[in-house]
XYZ file of C-alpha atoms in Angstrom:
264
model
C 7.239 -16.485 0.326
C 3.568 -15.822 -0.437
C 2.005 -12.431 0.112
C -1.792 -12.297 0.129
C -2.077 -8.625 -0.801
C 0.384 -8.957 -3.672
C -1.650 -11.897 -4.976
C -4.753 -9.680 -5.003
C -2.852 -7.101 -7.041
C -1.709 -9.758 -9.484
C -5.335 -10.763 -10.135
C -6.606 -7.191 -10.566
C -7.288 -7.626 -14.288
C -10.099 -10.060 -13.586
C -11.146 -8.955 -10.102
C -10.914 -5.443 -8.629
C -9.855 -5.984 -4.998
C -12.274 -4.114 -2.724
C -11.152 -3.115 0.746
C -11.945 -0.877 3.678
C -10.200 0.939 6.507
C -10.022 -0.302 10.095
C -10.007 2.849 12.232
C -11.560 1.488 15.428
C -8.365 -0.199 16.676
C -10.641 -3.024 17.868
C -9.707 -6.680 17.205
C -13.373 -7.683 17.360
C -14.387 -5.084 14.774
C -11.369 -5.926 12.603
C -12.338 -9.602 12.655
C -15.938 -8.696 11.755
C -14.712 -6.577 8.826
C -12.655 -9.556 7.719
C -15.803 -11.671 7.650
C -17.877 -9.057 5.818
C -16.402 -9.973 2.442
C -13.707 -7.349 1.899
C -10.683 -8.574 -0.023
C -8.276 -6.386 1.952
C -8.312 -3.976 4.861
C -6.035 -1.177 6.040
C -5.033 -1.471 9.679
C -4.398 2.214 10.262
C -1.650 3.357 12.620
C -1.512 6.887 11.192
C -4.939 8.274 12.056
C -6.204 5.956 14.782
C -5.219 5.144 18.403
C -3.639 1.878 17.264
C -0.284 1.110 18.900
C 2.190 -1.706 18.272
C 0.665 -4.235 20.691
C -2.780 -3.392 19.372
C -1.512 -3.985 15.845
C -0.326 -7.475 16.751
C -3.784 -8.210 18.163
C -5.504 -6.903 15.019
C -3.234 -9.027 12.841
C -4.172 -12.059 14.936
C -7.868 -11.232 14.573
C -7.730 -10.642 10.817
C -5.460 -13.651 10.348
C -8.395 -16.004 10.874
C -10.431 -14.329 8.115
C -10.043 -14.155 4.306
C -9.239 -10.405 4.392
C -5.634 -9.502 3.537
C -4.230 -6.885 5.947
C -2.378 -3.804 4.704
C -0.794 -1.913 7.607
C -0.513 1.842 7.241
C 2.444 2.984 9.286
C 2.356 6.492 10.826
C 5.364 7.671 8.835
C 8.192 6.590 6.552
C 10.484 5.822 9.493
C 12.910 2.913 9.541
C 12.768 1.891 13.210
C 8.985 2.007 13.380
C 8.629 -0.008 10.187
C 11.045 -2.609 11.551
C 8.870 -3.069 14.623
C 5.680 -3.285 12.566
C 7.244 -6.008 10.412
C 8.440 -7.873 13.507
C 4.853 -7.764 14.799
C 3.847 -9.826 11.771
C 2.855 -7.322 9.097
C 3.829 -8.363 5.587
C 2.218 -5.555 3.542
C 2.847 -1.899 4.376
C 1.154 1.290 3.231
C 3.608 4.159 3.667
C 2.124 7.677 3.779
C 3.328 10.924 2.206
C 6.073 9.677 -0.080
C 7.243 12.637 -2.161
C 10.071 11.394 -4.373
C 12.210 8.448 -5.450
C 14.693 8.889 -2.562
C 11.889 8.552 -0.021
C 10.553 5.562 -1.940
C 13.960 3.875 -1.790
C 14.147 4.555 1.952
C 10.739 2.949 2.474
C 11.702 -0.173 0.553
C 15.073 -0.428 2.324
C 13.331 -0.332 5.711
C 11.416 -3.499 4.785
C 14.399 -5.537 3.568
C 17.069 -7.396 5.466
C 20.685 -6.763 4.351
C 22.169 -6.659 1.847
C 19.013 -5.425 0.052
C 18.005 -3.121 2.891
C 18.517 -2.007 6.466
C 15.889 -3.928 8.439
C 17.350 -5.100 11.729
C 17.417 -8.844 12.249
C 15.573 -10.576 15.077
C 15.640 -14.302 15.641
C 12.525 -14.403 17.792
C 9.468 -12.467 16.596
C 5.893 -12.992 15.544
C 7.031 -12.398 11.947
C 9.055 -15.627 11.950
C 6.369 -17.560 13.863
C 8.623 -17.146 16.893
C 11.602 -18.694 15.191
C 9.790 -21.692 13.695
C 9.682 -20.525 10.046
C 12.566 -22.266 8.231
C 15.092 -19.870 6.678
C 12.907 -16.870 7.524
C 15.762 -14.359 7.551
C 16.887 -15.454 4.078
C 13.413 -15.550 2.545
C 11.550 -12.714 4.266
C 12.452 -10.019 1.724
C 10.534 -11.871 -0.992
C 7.337 -11.867 1.060
C 7.066 -8.138 1.838
C 4.728 -5.918 -0.178
C 5.258 -2.137 -0.219
C 2.541 0.334 -1.230
C 3.395 4.046 -1.283
C 0.945 6.910 -0.832
C 1.140 9.975 -3.069
C -0.685 12.823 -1.332
C 0.425 16.061 -3.012
C 0.625 17.358 -6.594
C 4.409 17.401 -6.161
C 4.385 13.676 -5.390
C 2.123 12.940 -8.362
C 4.566 14.845 -10.556
C 7.243 12.370 -9.406
C 5.026 9.341 -10.061
C 7.199 7.815 -12.789
C 10.370 8.013 -10.707
C 8.665 6.654 -7.595
C 7.037 3.789 -9.495
C 10.394 2.826 -10.998
C 12.043 2.173 -7.615
C 12.687 -1.579 -7.235
C 10.525 -3.080 -4.514
C 7.600 -0.678 -4.915
C 4.644 -2.995 -5.521
C 1.886 -0.406 -5.896
C 0.945 3.240 -5.461
C -1.977 4.749 -3.586
C -3.558 8.172 -4.159
C -4.849 9.771 -0.956
C -7.777 12.011 -1.997
C -8.151 13.809 1.336
C -4.595 15.086 1.624
C -4.337 15.611 -2.123
C -7.454 17.786 -2.139
C -6.088 19.831 0.774
C -2.718 20.271 -0.924
C -4.547 21.542 -4.005
C -6.487 24.137 -2.013
C -9.769 22.221 -1.918
C -9.931 21.135 1.731
C -12.691 18.591 2.264
C -13.636 18.532 -1.436
C -12.332 15.061 -2.189
C -14.084 14.810 -5.553
C -13.511 18.404 -6.686
C -13.131 18.361 -10.504
C -9.475 19.456 -10.353
C -8.656 16.826 -7.729
C -10.478 14.067 -9.585
C -8.840 15.036 -12.874
C -5.356 14.763 -11.361
C -6.195 11.428 -9.764
C -7.543 10.111 -13.055
C -4.398 11.224 -14.879
C -2.263 9.488 -12.248
C -4.296 6.286 -12.534
C -3.979 6.284 -16.308
C -0.221 6.828 -16.072
C 0.071 3.918 -13.638
C -1.811 1.768 -16.124
C 0.708 2.727 -18.799
C 3.566 1.821 -16.461
C 1.936 -1.437 -15.384
C 1.987 -0.326 -11.733
C -1.114 -1.098 -9.634
C -2.750 1.994 -8.149
C -5.420 2.329 -5.479
C -7.493 4.871 -3.591
C -10.431 5.148 -1.181
C -14.004 6.354 -1.617
C -16.485 7.283 1.085
C -19.470 5.527 -0.499
C -20.233 2.953 -3.226
C -20.855 5.653 -5.851
C -17.430 7.191 -5.236
C -15.758 3.777 -5.318
C -17.405 2.958 -8.634
C -16.329 6.302 -10.091
C -12.719 5.611 -9.091
C -12.901 2.144 -10.627
C -14.147 3.615 -13.895
C -11.297 6.171 -13.744
C -8.760 3.339 -13.838
C -7.946 2.554 -10.212
C -7.042 -1.098 -9.683
C -7.923 -1.518 -6.008
C -10.288 0.695 -4.023
C -11.340 0.912 -0.391
C -14.916 1.612 0.682
C -14.971 3.977 3.660
C -13.939 2.490 7.039
C -15.379 0.482 9.880
C -16.254 3.658 11.788
C -17.483 5.421 8.653
C -19.819 2.567 7.777
C -21.012 2.408 11.402
C -21.776 6.123 11.491
C -23.518 6.088 8.103
C -25.758 3.202 9.154
C -26.451 4.651 12.603
C -27.317 8.082 11.263
C -29.504 6.670 8.485
C -31.413 4.562 10.988
C -31.944 7.489 13.334
C -33.019 9.745 10.474
C -35.609 7.193 9.382
C -37.002 7.017 12.929
C -37.088 10.783 13.294
C -38.846 11.642 10.076
C -40.977 14.195 11.827
C -38.008 15.864 13.516
C -34.622 17.191 12.519
C -32.451 14.476 11.027
C -28.778 14.336 12.064
C -26.223 15.607 9.571
C -24.735 12.849 7.418
C -21.127 11.989 8.107
C -18.764 12.999 5.308
C -15.750 11.146 6.686
C -14.324 7.752 5.796
């Protein structure tokens, strides 16, 4: 079975897939982001008010656009991941994976037996409500798994995590990584950036795609030059706030300009 996000990763040598985050939990905004030209977008269930029904609605909205959805689940938890897959997600971003055992658990949660432990359902959005021929036998081939490394301890286990069968790509989370390194809020601190660059270079050596996120175009370009294969630019809410604040600042040149948002 085809997987749109995996196809983007396969073409990374000639085209760096550029994405963004969908934090608004709004189907209308998600659809607009899908029409803006992004190759992929993270539908975020970890740090947004998005619930399972809302996820299904976002997948419907993005499904009519060229943007490939990557669903970030709140945690590496088997039952939750089963429900997200049943809702129609085919590419998952799993946060805070620390070692190979946790990587294997994440992959197993996305696979039907005997390759994994995903519970079978004959009637779900994932199978087009039972109309996809041989869905239960073919579904495993169409699931893409991306694992987030968010601590120095996880980065130290990069080789072992990358070697787990079924792990399609890795993702370095600069916010949590910077906090774990004692540089809270300093996402591009030299020590943080150096570790991320080392991780990206090691992934290149292993042939494993690796991604990250930058808050502005300059940060995204710096990550691309450091060796990251796919990079997200901010988020729907981040881009909204940046544009709104810039517009207000321009109109209030003779007064105090609002502080620029530093978030994604």
